[in-house]
């Protein structure tokens, strides 16, 4: 049992707070802080029962964070703000002697660059301080990394080919909207593609490689190869992997909007002068797009995210598919958010639970596949994300 400080009250934060509030035996006290306190208050009110205290903090400011952490005295800080805040929050955790968990790797504001190097560089300091930092504990990264660790532990002697497949077959009935923070989402999707093969990274054009893949209970969806951060840690932690790729589905309508957004310069992340005011076009775009946290009410359909793996067990080649399907409607009924926020928030709260129970706790900076996958997966279905396995099936890849 312990006290938690959660930073970030957006779509994902709403789910994390709901799930942690439902476990009073694990989280004795929850403080929810964010840049806009009224959003924290709204989440706390929706959850009810006086379970959640709220606070205001600018998480870009280490001094402010330190003051808040010293006041709240949590055992763990759960960071579901934006990736830009990862390093200031880790600095504040080190300054106050508190452990850390997040769902997305650090990105500098002025370059859309996704890598763990900045956060892995904190390893020695967390280790010396006897503190745990758990990185990437959402769905992907997060559950996909745990799925891979589970496959390696139970079903393979060697994993050779890993394809992470992420399908959103839902319909939110908007012409264009992103399913999580639009700024972070568009930065991620418009970057060049990249996959790992035979010890090297191979670069592709943005969304250049695509193919139709069949998702359970959903059917065929066009899936696009893109770079995703968990590939970096997984090929390091499972060195038998010869090739690792990440695929995500997009509809034609979404891709057309995205192309227009890029062509007219609205995806730019540098400052431009507008009537004497400096604005970043992509940040301005975020202000006019639908709020991902509000998409849930009319969202229908399913997400399906999993790992398709080929490798060797007892000298024989085998294939394995492990996945979760999540309903947008069911996610909305339970937490008021859509399935993308839900599938990120549930594992995040579960990672925090693993830490509080002392199961995922060791000094240093770790990706989730560095921990035992079994206790996490034993609880994942109970917490709302049941998972399924298929053996020796056609992986299509
Ligand atoms: P939202 O934009 O909905 O929410 C972000 C929250 O962070 C808001 O409450 C925002 O406050 C707060 N925030 C932003 N900047 C600051 C700051 N400087 N100080 C304090 N609070 C701040 O994002 P999502 O909920 O959609 O996503 C949250 C995180 O989850 C992101 O890092 C995203 O990359 C990650 N994610 C991970 C996934 C995974 O599977 N691993 C999948 C999807 C998302 P305000 O309301 O004032 O703007």
Coordinates of C-alpha atoms and ligand atoms in Angstrom, one line a residue:
X1 CA 0.0 0.0 0.0
X2 CA 1.3 3.5 -0.8
X3 CA 0.7 7.0 -1.9
X4 CA 0.8 8.0 -5.5
X5 CA 1.1 11.4 -7.3
X6 CA -0.3 11.3 -10.8
X7 CA 0.7 14.1 -13.2
X8 CA -1.5 14.6 -16.3
X9 CA -5.3 14.6 -16.4
X10 CA -6.0 14.1 -20.1
X11 CA -7.6 11.1 -21.8
X12 CA -5.0 8.6 -20.5
X13 CA -4.9 10.3 -17.1
X14 CA -8.6 10.0 -16.6
X15 CA -8.4 6.2 -17.0
X16 CA -5.4 5.9 -14.7
X17 CA -7.1 7.9 -12.0
X18 CA -10.3 5.7 -12.4
X19 CA -8.4 2.5 -12.1
X20 CA -6.2 3.5 -9.2
X21 CA -9.2 4.9 -7.3
X22 CA -10.8 1.5 -7.6
X23 CA -8.0 -0.1 -5.6
X24 CA -8.0 1.5 -2.1
X25 CA -6.0 -1.4 -0.7
X26 CA -3.1 -0.7 -3.1
X27 CA -3.3 3.1 -3.4
X28 CA -4.0 4.6 0.0
X29 CA -3.9 8.2 -1.2
X30 CA -4.0 9.6 -4.8
X31 CA -3.1 13.2 -5.7
X32 CA -3.9 14.2 -9.3
X33 CA -1.9 17.2 -10.5
X34 CA -1.7 18.9 -13.9
X35 CA -1.2 22.3 -15.6
X36 CA -5.0 23.0 -15.5
X37 CA -6.3 22.1 -12.0
X38 CA -10.0 22.4 -13.1
X39 CA -9.4 19.3 -15.3
X40 CA -8.1 17.4 -12.3
X41 CA -11.1 18.5 -10.3
X42 CA -13.5 17.3 -13.0
X43 CA -11.8 13.9 -13.1
X44 CA -11.9 13.7 -9.2
X45 CA -15.6 14.7 -9.2
X46 CA -16.5 12.1 -11.9
X47 CA -14.8 9.4 -9.8
X48 CA -16.4 10.6 -6.6
X49 CA -16.0 9.3 -3.0
X50 CA -13.3 11.9 -2.1
X51 CA -10.7 9.4 -3.3
X52 CA -8.7 11.9 -5.2
X53 CA -7.0 15.1 -4.1
X54 CA -6.0 17.6 -6.8
X55 CA -3.2 20.1 -7.4
X56 CA -1.8 22.5 -10.0
X57 CA 1.7 22.1 -11.4
X58 CA 3.8 23.1 -14.4
X59 CA 5.7 19.9 -15.0
X60 CA 8.3 21.6 -17.1
X61 CA 9.4 23.3 -14.0
X62 CA 11.6 21.1 -11.7
X63 CA 11.4 23.5 -8.7
X64 CA 7.6 23.5 -8.8
X65 CA 7.6 19.7 -9.1
X66 CA 10.0 19.3 -6.1
X67 CA 7.7 21.5 -3.9
X68 CA 4.6 19.5 -4.9
X69 CA 6.4 16.1 -4.3
X70 CA 7.7 17.3 -0.9
X71 CA 4.2 18.4 0.1
X72 CA 2.4 15.2 -1.1
X73 CA 5.2 12.7 -0.1
X74 CA 4.2 10.0 -2.6
X75 CA 5.9 6.6 -3.0
X76 CA 5.6 6.8 -6.7
X77 CA 5.1 9.5 -9.3
X78 CA 3.0 8.4 -12.3
X79 CA 3.7 10.6 -15.3
X80 CA 0.8 10.7 -17.9
X81 CA 1.5 14.3 -19.0
X82 CA 3.4 14.7 -22.3
X83 CA 6.7 13.1 -23.3
X84 CA 8.3 16.6 -23.0
X85 CA 7.9 16.4 -19.2
X86 CA 9.6 13.1 -18.7
X87 CA 13.1 14.5 -17.9
X88 CA 12.0 17.3 -15.5
X89 CA 9.7 14.8 -13.7
X90 CA 12.6 12.3 -13.4
X91 CA 14.9 15.1 -12.1
X92 CA 12.3 16.1 -9.5
X93 CA 12.0 12.4 -8.5
X94 CA 15.7 12.1 -8.0
X95 CA 15.8 15.4 -6.0
X96 CA 13.1 14.1 -3.6
X97 CA 13.9 10.4 -3.5
X98 CA 10.7 9.1 -5.1
X99 CA 10.2 6.4 -7.8
X100 CA 8.9 7.0 -11.3
X101 CA 6.7 5.5 -14.0
X102 CA 5.6 6.7 -17.4
X103 CA 4.0 5.6 -20.7
X104 CA 6.0 7.4 -23.4
X105 CA 9.7 8.1 -24.0
X106 CA 11.1 11.6 -23.7
X107 CA 11.0 13.9 -26.8
X108 CA 12.6 17.3 -27.1
X109 CA 10.0 19.9 -28.1
X110 CA 12.0 21.1 -31.1
X111 CA 12.9 17.8 -32.7
X112 CA 10.5 14.9 -33.3
X113 CA 12.9 12.2 -32.2
X114 CA 12.0 9.1 -30.4
X115 CA 14.6 7.3 -28.4
X116 CA 15.3 6.1 -24.9
X117 CA 18.9 7.4 -24.7
X118 CA 17.9 10.4 -22.6
X119 CA 16.0 8.4 -20.1
X120 CA 18.4 5.4 -20.0
X121 CA 21.2 8.0 -19.1
X122 CA 19.4 8.3 -15.7
X123 CA 20.1 4.6 -14.9
X124 CA 23.1 5.1 -12.6
X125 CA 21.5 8.0 -10.7
X126 CA 18.3 6.0 -10.0
X127 CA 20.3 2.9 -9.1
X128 CA 22.5 4.8 -6.6
X129 CA 19.5 6.5 -5.1
X130 CA 17.8 3.1 -4.7
X131 CA 14.8 4.3 -6.8
X132 CA 12.9 2.5 -9.5
X133 CA 12.0 4.1 -12.8
X134 CA 9.6 2.1 -15.0
X135 CA 9.5 3.4 -18.6
X136 CA 6.8 2.9 -21.3
X137 CA 4.0 1.3 -19.3
X138 CA 1.0 1.9 -21.6
X139 CA -0.2 -0.5 -24.3
X140 CA 2.4 0.1 -27.0
X141 CA 4.9 0.5 -25.5
X142 CA 3.8 -1.4 -22.4
X143 CA 1.6 -4.4 -22.9
X144 CA 3.2 -5.2 -26.2
X145 CA 6.6 -5.3 -24.5
X146 CA 5.2 -7.5 -21.7
X147 CA 3.6 -9.8 -24.3
X148 CA 7.0 -10.2 -25.9
X149 CA 8.7 -11.0 -22.6
X150 CA 5.9 -13.5 -21.8
X151 CA 6.4 -15.2 -25.2
X152 CA 10.2 -15.4 -24.6
X153 CA 9.7 -16.8 -21.1
X154 CA 7.0 -19.4 -21.9
X155 CA 6.8 -20.2 -25.6
X156 CA 10.2 -19.7 -27.3
X157 CA 13.8 -20.6 -26.8
X158 CA 14.6 -17.9 -29.4
X159 CA 12.4 -15.2 -30.9
X160 CA 13.5 -14.4 -34.4
X161 CA 10.8 -12.3 -36.0
X162 CA 8.6 -9.8 -34.1
X163 CA 5.8 -7.8 -35.6
X164 CA 3.7 -5.6 -33.3
X165 CA 0.3 -4.9 -34.9
X166 CA -1.9 -2.1 -33.8
X167 CA -5.4 -1.8 -35.3
X168 CA -8.0 0.8 -34.4
X169 CA -11.2 -0.3 -36.2
X170 CA -13.3 2.2 -34.4
X171 CA -15.3 5.0 -35.8
X172 CA -15.7 8.3 -33.8
X173 CA -17.8 10.0 -36.5
X174 CA -15.6 13.0 -36.9
X175 CA -14.0 14.0 -40.2
X176 CA -10.5 14.1 -38.5
X177 CA -9.4 13.5 -34.9
X178 CA -6.4 11.9 -33.2
X179 CA -6.9 9.3 -30.5
X180 CA -4.4 10.7 -28.1
X181 CA -2.7 14.1 -27.8
X182 CA -2.8 15.4 -31.4
X183 CA 0.6 17.1 -31.2
X184 CA 2.4 13.9 -30.1
X185 CA 0.4 11.7 -32.4
X186 CA 1.0 13.7 -35.6
X187 CA 4.8 14.1 -34.7
X188 CA 4.9 10.3 -34.4
X189 CA 3.0 9.4 -37.6
X190 CA 4.7 11.9 -39.9
X191 CA 8.2 10.8 -39.1
X192 CA 10.2 8.4 -41.3
X193 CA 9.5 4.7 -40.9
X194 CA 12.1 2.5 -39.4
X195 CA 12.5 -1.2 -38.6
X196 CA 15.2 -3.5 -37.3
X197 CA 16.8 -6.2 -39.4
X198 CA 20.0 -8.2 -38.9
X199 CA 21.5 -5.8 -36.3
X200 CA 20.8 -2.6 -38.3
X201 CA 18.0 -0.1 -38.5
X202 CA 16.4 0.2 -42.0
X203 CA 14.8 3.6 -42.8
X204 CA 11.7 3.9 -45.0
X205 CA 9.6 6.9 -46.2
X206 CA 6.8 7.9 -43.9
X207 CA 4.0 5.2 -44.1
X208 CA 5.7 4.0 -47.4
X209 CA 5.3 0.3 -46.6
X210 CA 1.8 -1.1 -46.1
X211 CA -0.2 -4.2 -46.4
X212 CA -3.6 -5.6 -45.5
X213 CA -3.6 -7.6 -42.3
X214 CA -6.4 -9.6 -40.7
X215 CA -7.3 -8.7 -37.1
X216 CA -9.3 -11.1 -34.9
X217 CA -13.1 -10.4 -34.9
X218 CA -12.4 -7.3 -37.1
X219 CA -11.2 -8.5 -40.5
X220 CA -8.7 -7.0 -43.0
X221 CA -7.3 -3.5 -42.4
X222 CA -4.6 -1.7 -44.3
X223 CA -1.6 -1.6 -41.9
X224 CA 1.4 0.8 -42.2
X225 CA 4.9 0.2 -41.1
X226 CA 6.2 2.9 -38.8
X227 CA 8.8 3.4 -36.1
X228 CA 7.7 2.8 -32.6
X229 CA 9.7 3.3 -29.5
X230 CA 9.4 -0.2 -28.0
X231 CA 11.4 -1.7 -30.9
X232 CA 14.5 0.0 -29.5
X233 CA 14.4 -1.6 -26.1
X234 CA 13.0 -5.0 -27.3
X235 CA 15.8 -5.7 -29.8
X236 CA 18.3 -4.8 -27.1
X237 CA 16.6 -7.0 -24.4
X238 CA 15.9 -9.9 -26.8
X239 CA 19.1 -10.1 -28.9
X240 CA 18.0 -13.3 -30.8
X241 CA 15.5 -11.0 -32.7
X242 CA 16.5 -10.8 -36.4
X243 CA 13.8 -8.5 -37.5
X244 CA 11.4 -6.3 -35.5
X245 CA 8.7 -4.1 -37.0
X246 CA 5.6 -2.1 -36.0
X247 CA 2.4 -1.8 -38.0
X248 CA -0.5 0.5 -37.4
X249 CA -3.8 0.8 -39.3
X250 CA -5.1 4.1 -40.8
X251 CA -8.2 4.8 -42.8
X252 CA -7.9 6.6 -46.2
X253 CA -9.8 9.6 -44.8
X254 CA -7.3 10.0 -42.0
X255 CA -4.4 9.8 -44.3
X256 CA -5.8 12.3 -46.7
X257 CA -6.4 14.8 -43.9
X258 CA -2.9 14.2 -42.6
X259 CA -1.4 14.8 -46.1
X260 CA -3.2 18.1 -46.3
X261 CA -2.1 19.1 -42.8
X262 CA 1.5 18.5 -43.8
X263 CA 1.2 20.1 -47.2
X264 CA -0.2 23.4 -45.8
X265 CA 2.5 23.5 -43.1
X266 CA 0.2 22.9 -40.1
X267 CA 2.4 19.9 -39.0
X268 CA 5.4 22.2 -38.5
X269 CA 7.0 22.2 -35.0
X270 CA 9.1 25.3 -35.4
X271 CA 7.9 28.8 -34.4
X272 CA 6.3 31.1 -36.9
X273 CA 5.4 34.7 -36.5
X274 CA 1.7 35.4 -36.6
X275 CA 0.8 39.1 -36.2
X276 CA 3.8 39.6 -33.9
X277 CA 3.0 36.5 -31.8
X278 CA 5.2 33.4 -32.0
X279 CA 3.1 30.3 -32.6
X280 CA 4.0 26.7 -33.4
X281 CA 1.5 25.5 -36.1
X282 CA 1.1 22.0 -34.8
X283 CA 0.3 23.3 -31.3
X284 CA -2.2 25.7 -32.8
X285 CA -3.7 22.8 -34.7
X286 CA -4.1 20.9 -31.4
X287 CA -6.2 23.8 -30.1
X288 CA -8.8 23.5 -32.9
X289 CA -8.9 19.7 -33.3
X290 CA -11.4 17.6 -31.3
X291 CA -10.1 16.7 -27.8
X292 CA -9.2 13.0 -27.8
X293 CA -10.6 12.7 -24.3
X294 CA -14.0 13.8 -25.6
X295 CA -14.3 11.3 -28.5
X296 CA -15.7 8.5 -26.4
X297 CA -19.4 9.3 -26.5
X298 CA -19.9 8.4 -30.2
X299 CA -17.1 6.0 -30.6
X300 CA -18.1 2.5 -31.9
X301 CA -16.0 -0.6 -32.7
X302 CA -12.8 -2.2 -31.4
X303 CA -9.1 -1.8 -31.1
X304 CA -6.9 -4.9 -31.5
X305 CA -3.3 -4.7 -30.5
X306 CA -0.8 -7.6 -30.3
X307 CA 2.4 -9.3 -31.1
X308 CA 3.0 -11.7 -34.0
X309 CA 6.1 -13.7 -33.3
X310 CA 8.1 -16.4 -35.1
X311 CA 10.9 -18.3 -33.5
X312 CA 12.1 -21.6 -32.3
X313 CA 11.0 -23.9 -29.4
X314 CA 12.7 -27.2 -28.7
X315 CA 14.4 -27.1 -32.1
X316 CA 11.1 -26.6 -34.0
X317 CA 9.9 -23.4 -35.7
X318 CA 6.7 -22.0 -34.3
X319 CA 4.4 -19.0 -34.7
X320 CA 2.5 -17.2 -31.9
X321 CA 0.0 -14.4 -31.8
X322 CA -0.9 -12.7 -28.5
X323 CA -3.4 -9.8 -28.5
X324 CA -6.1 -7.9 -26.8
X325 CA -9.3 -6.6 -28.4
X326 CA -10.9 -3.6 -26.6
X327 CA -14.3 -2.1 -27.2
X328 CA -14.6 1.7 -27.5
X329 CA -18.2 1.5 -26.1
X330 CA -17.2 -0.6 -23.1
X331 CA -14.3 1.7 -22.3
X332 CA -16.6 4.7 -22.5
X333 CA -19.2 3.1 -20.3
X334 CA -16.6 2.4 -17.6
X335 CA -14.5 5.6 -17.7
X336 CA -16.0 8.1 -20.1
X337 CA -13.0 7.8 -22.5
X338 CA -12.4 5.8 -25.7
X339 CA -10.4 2.6 -26.1
X340 CA -7.1 4.2 -27.0
X341 CA -7.0 6.1 -23.7
X342 CA -8.4 3.0 -21.9
X343 CA -5.8 0.6 -23.3
X344 CA -3.0 3.0 -22.3
X345 CA -4.4 3.9 -18.9
X346 CA -5.2 0.4 -17.6
X347 CA -1.6 -0.9 -18.0
X348 CA -0.3 2.3 -16.5
X349 CA -2.3 1.9 -13.4
X350 CA -1.4 -1.8 -13.3
X351 CA 2.3 -1.0 -13.5
X352 CA 1.8 1.3 -10.6
X353 CA 0.1 -1.5 -8.7
X354 CA 3.0 -3.9 -9.5
X355 CA 5.4 -1.3 -8.0
X356 CA 3.3 -0.7 -4.9
X357 CA 3.1 -4.4 -4.3
X358 CA 6.9 -4.6 -4.6
X359 CA 6.7 -7.0 -7.6
X360 CA 8.1 -4.5 -10.1
X361 CA 10.6 -2.7 -7.9
X362 CA 14.4 -2.6 -8.4
X363 CA 16.8 0.3 -8.4
X364 CA 17.6 1.7 -11.8
X365 CA 15.8 2.7 -15.0
X366 CA 13.9 -0.2 -16.7
X367 CA 11.6 -0.9 -19.6
X368 CA 8.6 -3.0 -18.7
X369 CA 10.0 -6.2 -20.4
X370 CA 12.8 -6.1 -17.8
X371 CA 10.3 -7.2 -15.2
X372 CA 8.5 -10.5 -14.7
X373 CA 5.5 -10.5 -17.2
X374 CA 3.5 -13.2 -15.3
X375 CA 2.0 -11.2 -12.4
X376 CA 1.2 -8.3 -14.7
X377 CA -0.6 -10.5 -17.2
X378 CA -2.4 -12.4 -14.5
X379 CA -4.1 -9.1 -13.5
X380 CA -4.5 -7.5 -17.0
X381 CA -7.7 -9.3 -17.9
X382 CA -9.2 -8.6 -14.5
X383 CA -8.5 -4.9 -14.9
X384 CA -10.4 -4.8 -18.2
X385 CA -8.0 -5.9 -20.9
X386 CA -8.4 -9.7 -21.5
X387 CA -5.7 -11.2 -23.8
X388 CA -5.7 -14.2 -26.1
X389 CA -3.1 -16.5 -27.6
X390 CA -3.0 -18.3 -31.0
X391 CA -0.4 -20.9 -31.7
X392 CA 1.1 -22.1 -35.0
X393 CA -1.2 -19.8 -37.1
X394 CA -0.4 -17.9 -40.4
X395 CA 1.0 -14.6 -39.2
X396 CA 0.7 -13.0 -42.7
X397 CA 4.1 -11.4 -42.2
Ligands
LIG1 P1 -3.7 14.7 -23.3 O1 -3.2 15.8 -24.1 O2 -5.1 14.3 -23.3 O3 -3.3 15.0 -21.8 C1 -2.1 15.5 -21.4 C2 -2.2 16.0 -19.9 O4 -0.9 16.5 -19.5 C3 -3.1 17.1 -19.8 O5 -3.8 17.0 -18.5 C4 -2.2 18.4 -19.8 O6 -2.7 19.5 -19.1 C5 -1.0 17.8 -19.0 N1 0.2 18.6 -19.3 C6 0.7 18.9 -20.5 N2 1.8 19.7 -20.3 C7 1.9 19.9 -18.9 C8 2.8 20.6 -18.1 N3 3.8 21.3 -18.6 N4 2.6 20.5 -16.8 C9 1.6 19.8 -16.2 N5 0.7 19.1 -17.0 C10 0.9 19.1 -18.3 O7 -2.7 13.4 -23.6 P2 -3.1 11.9 -23.5 O8 -3.8 11.7 -22.2 O9 -3.8 11.5 -24.8 O10 -1.7 11.2 -23.5 C11 -0.9 11.2 -22.3 C12 0.4 10.5 -22.5 O11 0.2 9.2 -22.8 C13 1.3 11.1 -23.6 O12 2.6 11.1 -23.1 C14 1.2 10.1 -24.7 O13 2.3 10.0 -25.5 C15 1.0 8.8 -23.9 N6 0.4 7.7 -24.6 C16 1.0 6.5 -24.5 C17 0.5 5.4 -25.2 C18 1.1 4.0 -25.0 O14 0.4 3.0 -25.4 N7 2.2 3.8 -24.4 C19 -0.7 5.5 -26.1 C20 -1.3 6.8 -26.1 C21 -0.7 7.9 -25.4 P3 -3.6 20.6 -19.9 O15 -5.0 20.0 -19.8 O16 -3.4 21.8 -19.2 O17 -3.1 20.7 -21.3

